[in-house]
Amino acid sequence: VSKSNPKEMIAIYVDMTQIITWITFSSAMLISIYSQEIFYSLTGDKKAYIWGRETLTWYALGSSIYVLGTFQYYLQNAFGTLRLYVIGSTLTLLIQAPLIYFITMKYGALGAGQLWFVFSSIWFLGWTLVVHRILIPDFHLKWLIKDILPILIMISLLSSIMGKMIYFDMNVSRIIVTLKTAFAGICFLS
């Protein structure tokens, strides 16, 4: 498709990144808002859900951004060139592996989660820009502002409203908390 009809390929790329942005960021925001409830549902342990809620939030947000950053690979594949992918993967390994080790040793799981979020954000904003500039010049900023940012803003607003409207009493049974969390997720993703 990319060689015979580049406009159609770009339209598919935009549509797919919008759909995946909606799904992954919605899921990440739900996990972030209800991280304590999710931990409680899984463990039933107050210490675990207090300890793990912030860590889970950072990993969920970082993973959603990481997923968005992987779309530049699909774009490269559509163009039939994976040279930038190999360069990017090598840079990621050389930079992120030592950082994970040092940050985890010094700051534990929470620090690793925050690193994951920061690195994924920088990678998404920086490396995706490089790939877009090489393969689709004059596309990146328009794509971010017109196609991605409105989705992120809308999901953030809806998440904020939902977080304030739906309260979970952690003194009830794990089954009730699990069902309410599942119901909130279904409502939000519908």
mmCIF file of C-alpha atoms in Angstrom:
data_model
loop_
_atom_site.group_PDB
_atom_site.id
_atom_site.type_symbol
_atom_site.label_atom_id
_atom_site.label_comp_id
_atom_site.label_asym_id
_atom_site.label_seq_id
_atom_site.Cartn_x
_atom_site.Cartn_y
_atom_site.Cartn_z
ATOM 1 C CA VAL A 1 0.000 0.000 0.000
ATOM 2 C CA SER A 2 2.783 2.483 0.901
ATOM 3 C CA LYS A 3 4.430 2.355 -2.524
ATOM 4 C CA SER A 4 1.278 2.288 -4.622
ATOM 5 C CA ASN A 5 -0.769 4.729 -2.556
ATOM 6 C CA PRO A 6 1.125 6.616 0.175
ATOM 7 C CA LYS A 7 -1.884 8.804 1.071
ATOM 8 C CA GLU A 8 -3.982 5.738 1.819
ATOM 9 C CA MET A 9 -1.175 4.252 3.919
ATOM 10 C CA ILE A 10 -0.863 7.483 5.931
ATOM 11 C CA ALA A 11 -4.650 7.559 6.442
ATOM 12 C CA ILE A 12 -4.547 3.977 7.745
ATOM 13 C CA TYR A 13 -1.600 4.893 9.989
ATOM 14 C CA VAL A 14 -3.497 7.861 11.435
ATOM 15 C CA ASP A 15 -6.678 5.820 11.971
ATOM 16 C CA MET A 16 -4.821 2.982 13.688
ATOM 17 C CA THR A 17 -2.811 5.283 15.948
ATOM 18 C CA GLN A 18 -6.032 7.028 16.984
ATOM 19 C CA ILE A 19 -7.772 3.745 17.804
ATOM 20 C CA ILE A 20 -4.789 2.395 19.724
ATOM 21 C CA THR A 21 -4.345 5.721 21.534
ATOM 22 C CA TRP A 22 -7.951 5.563 22.687
ATOM 23 C CA ILE A 23 -7.710 1.931 23.824
ATOM 24 C CA THR A 24 -4.294 2.043 25.510
ATOM 25 C CA PHE A 25 -4.604 5.451 27.147
ATOM 26 C CA SER A 26 -8.149 4.706 28.360
ATOM 27 C CA SER A 27 -6.912 1.460 29.876
ATOM 28 C CA ALA A 28 -3.894 3.169 31.436
ATOM 29 C CA MET A 29 -6.021 5.913 32.943
ATOM 30 C CA LEU A 30 -8.452 3.377 34.379
ATOM 31 C CA ILE A 31 -5.575 1.426 35.885
ATOM 32 C CA SER A 32 -4.141 4.666 37.242
ATOM 33 C CA ILE A 33 -7.397 5.854 38.782
ATOM 34 C CA TYR A 34 -8.253 2.474 40.258
ATOM 35 C CA SER A 35 -4.767 1.086 40.900
ATOM 36 C CA GLN A 36 -5.474 0.713 44.602
ATOM 37 C CA GLU A 37 -8.708 -1.148 43.936
ATOM 38 C CA ILE A 38 -7.022 -3.399 41.383
ATOM 39 C CA PHE A 39 -4.248 -4.281 43.827
ATOM 40 C CA TYR A 40 -6.802 -4.912 46.565
ATOM 41 C CA SER A 41 -8.842 -7.143 44.240
ATOM 42 C CA LEU A 42 -5.763 -9.166 43.370
ATOM 43 C CA THR A 43 -4.133 -9.434 46.785
ATOM 44 C CA GLY A 44 -6.606 -8.518 49.510
ATOM 45 C CA ASP A 45 -3.600 -7.103 51.343
ATOM 46 C CA LYS A 46 -3.754 -3.485 52.532
ATOM 47 C CA LYS A 47 0.043 -3.116 52.613
ATOM 48 C CA ALA A 48 0.292 -4.405 49.044
ATOM 49 C CA TYR A 49 -2.305 -2.055 47.617
ATOM 50 C CA ILE A 50 -0.886 0.957 49.430
ATOM 51 C CA TRP A 51 2.653 0.097 48.299
ATOM 52 C CA GLY A 52 1.764 -0.853 44.737
ATOM 53 C CA ARG A 53 -0.782 1.728 43.642
ATOM 54 C CA GLU A 54 1.703 4.424 42.605
ATOM 55 C CA THR A 55 4.071 1.941 40.991
ATOM 56 C CA LEU A 56 1.226 0.435 38.955
ATOM 57 C CA THR A 57 0.148 3.912 37.852
ATOM 58 C CA TRP A 58 3.602 4.757 36.460
ATOM 59 C CA TYR A 59 3.914 1.415 34.667
ATOM 60 C CA ALA A 60 0.428 1.693 33.160
ATOM 61 C CA LEU A 61 1.010 5.220 31.851
ATOM 62 C CA GLY A 62 4.500 4.362 30.614
ATOM 63 C CA SER A 63 3.233 1.276 28.829
ATOM 64 C CA SER A 64 0.465 3.201 27.078
ATOM 65 C CA ILE A 65 2.988 5.707 25.766
ATOM 66 C CA TYR A 66 5.382 2.911 24.819
ATOM 67 C CA VAL A 67 2.649 1.308 22.711
ATOM 68 C CA LEU A 68 2.119 4.593 20.855
ATOM 69 C CA GLY A 69 5.859 4.760 20.228
ATOM 70 C CA THR A 70 5.836 1.352 18.555
ATOM 71 C CA PHE A 71 3.762 2.621 15.651
ATOM 72 C CA GLN A 72 6.840 4.100 14.047
ATOM 73 C CA TYR A 73 8.006 0.470 13.577
ATOM 74 C CA TYR A 74 4.856 -0.366 11.600
ATOM 75 C CA LEU A 75 5.391 2.728 9.506
ATOM 76 C CA GLN A 76 8.961 1.691 8.753
ATOM 77 C CA ASN A 77 7.777 -1.798 7.884
ATOM 78 C CA ALA A 78 5.165 -0.374 5.494
ATOM 79 C CA PHE A 79 7.903 1.600 3.766
ATOM 80 C CA GLY A 80 10.066 -1.512 3.582
ATOM 81 C CA THR A 81 12.951 -0.119 5.600
ATOM 82 C CA LEU A 82 13.829 -1.227 9.113
ATOM 83 C CA ARG A 83 17.214 0.486 9.357
ATOM 84 C CA LEU A 84 15.855 3.122 11.764
ATOM 85 C CA TYR A 85 14.216 0.387 13.819
ATOM 86 C CA VAL A 86 17.542 -1.379 14.306
ATOM 87 C CA ILE A 87 19.243 1.909 15.238
ATOM 88 C CA GLY A 88 16.427 2.808 17.643
ATOM 89 C CA SER A 89 16.359 -0.614 19.285
ATOM 90 C CA THR A 90 20.129 -0.541 19.755
ATOM 91 C CA LEU A 91 19.976 2.929 21.307
ATOM 92 C CA THR A 92 17.151 1.828 23.599
ATOM 93 C CA LEU A 93 19.153 -1.152 24.811
ATOM 94 C CA LEU A 94 22.320 0.863 25.360
ATOM 95 C CA ILE A 95 20.549 3.666 27.228
ATOM 96 C CA GLN A 96 17.667 1.992 29.017
ATOM 97 C CA ALA A 97 19.266 -1.226 30.299
ATOM 98 C CA PRO A 98 21.888 0.497 32.480
ATOM 99 C CA LEU A 99 19.336 3.100 33.596
ATOM 100 C CA ILE A 100 16.910 0.394 34.709
ATOM 101 C CA TYR A 101 19.633 -1.282 36.735
ATOM 102 C CA PHE A 102 20.845 1.878 38.480
ATOM 103 C CA ILE A 103 17.417 3.397 39.083
ATOM 104 C CA THR A 104 15.979 0.140 40.391
ATOM 105 C CA MET A 105 18.917 -0.393 42.729
ATOM 106 C CA LYS A 106 18.589 3.116 44.116
ATOM 107 C CA TYR A 107 14.820 3.774 44.020
ATOM 108 C CA GLY A 108 13.220 0.328 43.748
ATOM 109 C CA ALA A 109 10.114 -0.586 41.792
ATOM 110 C CA LEU A 110 8.624 2.903 42.023
ATOM 111 C CA GLY A 111 11.755 4.453 40.519
ATOM 112 C CA ALA A 112 11.765 1.838 37.750
ATOM 113 C CA GLY A 113 8.110 2.632 36.978
ATOM 114 C CA GLN A 114 8.849 6.346 36.828
ATOM 115 C CA LEU A 115 11.851 5.673 34.591
ATOM 116 C CA TRP A 116 9.651 3.568 32.315
ATOM 117 C CA PHE A 117 7.188 6.449 32.003
ATOM 118 C CA VAL A 118 9.874 9.102 31.396
ATOM 119 C CA PHE A 119 11.869 6.985 28.946
ATOM 120 C CA SER A 120 8.742 5.938 27.036
ATOM 121 C CA SER A 121 7.641 9.584 26.813
ATOM 122 C CA ILE A 122 11.015 10.805 25.584
ATOM 123 C CA TRP A 123 11.244 7.911 23.153
ATOM 124 C CA PHE A 124 7.733 8.536 21.831
ATOM 125 C CA LEU A 125 8.270 12.261 21.369
ATOM 126 C CA GLY A 126 11.876 12.069 20.158
ATOM 127 C CA TRP A 127 12.388 8.905 18.139
ATOM 128 C CA THR A 128 8.948 8.991 16.533
ATOM 129 C CA LEU A 129 9.770 12.528 15.390
ATOM 130 C CA VAL A 130 12.987 11.281 13.772
ATOM 131 C CA VAL A 131 11.203 8.455 11.957
ATOM 132 C CA HIS A 132 8.353 10.692 10.804
ATOM 133 C CA ARG A 133 10.733 13.382 9.534
ATOM 134 C CA ILE A 134 12.621 10.842 7.450
ATOM 135 C CA LEU A 135 9.655 8.859 6.109
ATOM 136 C CA ILE A 136 6.821 11.423 6.101
ATOM 137 C CA PRO A 137 8.212 14.970 6.226
ATOM 138 C CA ASP A 138 5.954 17.692 7.693
ATOM 139 C CA PHE A 139 3.700 15.106 9.331
ATOM 140 C CA HIS A 140 4.742 14.704 12.970
ATOM 141 C CA LEU A 141 3.551 17.926 14.604
ATOM 142 C CA LYS A 142 0.230 17.887 12.756
ATOM 143 C CA TRP A 143 -0.249 14.236 13.734
ATOM 144 C CA LEU A 144 0.466 14.935 17.394
ATOM 145 C CA ILE A 145 -1.724 18.051 17.636
ATOM 146 C CA LYS A 146 -4.620 17.026 15.400
ATOM 147 C CA ASP A 147 -4.764 13.247 15.742
ATOM 148 C CA ILE A 148 -3.308 12.263 19.128
ATOM 149 C CA LEU A 149 -3.567 15.211 21.537
ATOM 150 C CA PRO A 150 -7.386 15.635 21.365
ATOM 151 C CA ILE A 151 -7.824 11.967 22.286
ATOM 152 C CA LEU A 152 -5.402 12.272 25.208
ATOM 153 C CA ILE A 153 -7.145 15.408 26.472
ATOM 154 C CA MET A 154 -10.633 13.892 26.189
ATOM 155 C CA ILE A 155 -9.616 10.696 27.972
ATOM 156 C CA SER A 156 -7.875 12.705 30.695
ATOM 157 C CA LEU A 157 -10.992 14.832 31.259
ATOM 158 C CA LEU A 158 -13.324 11.837 31.303
ATOM 159 C CA SER A 159 -10.970 9.990 33.653
ATOM 160 C CA SER A 160 -10.858 12.922 36.012
ATOM 161 C CA ILE A 161 -14.651 13.171 36.080
ATOM 162 C CA MET A 162 -15.027 9.437 36.535
ATOM 163 C CA GLY A 163 -12.463 9.331 39.332
ATOM 164 C CA LYS A 164 -14.438 11.964 41.224
ATOM 165 C CA MET A 165 -17.851 10.419 40.572
ATOM 166 C CA ILE A 166 -17.203 6.767 41.365
ATOM 167 C CA TYR A 167 -16.030 6.056 44.881
ATOM 168 C CA PHE A 168 -14.951 2.653 46.157
ATOM 169 C CA ASP A 169 -15.240 1.692 49.786
ATOM 170 C CA MET A 170 -12.193 -0.462 50.457
ATOM 171 C CA ASN A 171 -13.815 -1.931 53.575
ATOM 172 C CA VAL A 172 -16.128 -4.185 51.579
ATOM 173 C CA SER A 173 -15.276 -7.610 50.194
ATOM 174 C CA ARG A 174 -12.736 -8.100 47.423
ATOM 175 C CA ILE A 175 -15.447 -9.485 45.163
ATOM 176 C CA ILE A 176 -17.523 -6.296 45.472
ATOM 177 C CA VAL A 177 -14.474 -4.123 44.777
ATOM 178 C CA THR A 178 -13.568 -6.320 41.784
ATOM 179 C CA LEU A 179 -17.080 -6.129 40.339
ATOM 180 C CA LYS A 180 -17.294 -2.365 40.814
ATOM 181 C CA THR A 181 -13.865 -1.883 39.224
ATOM 182 C CA ALA A 182 -14.865 -4.070 36.260
ATOM 183 C CA PHE A 183 -18.137 -2.169 35.899
ATOM 184 C CA ALA A 184 -16.307 1.184 35.946
ATOM 185 C CA GLY A 185 -13.926 -0.084 33.267
ATOM 186 C CA ILE A 186 -16.715 -1.329 31.032
ATOM 187 C CA CYS A 187 -18.595 1.963 31.386
ATOM 188 C CA PHE A 188 -15.522 3.988 30.570
ATOM 189 C CA LEU A 189 -14.430 1.954 27.564
ATOM 190 C CA SER A 190 -17.941 1.755 26.089
#
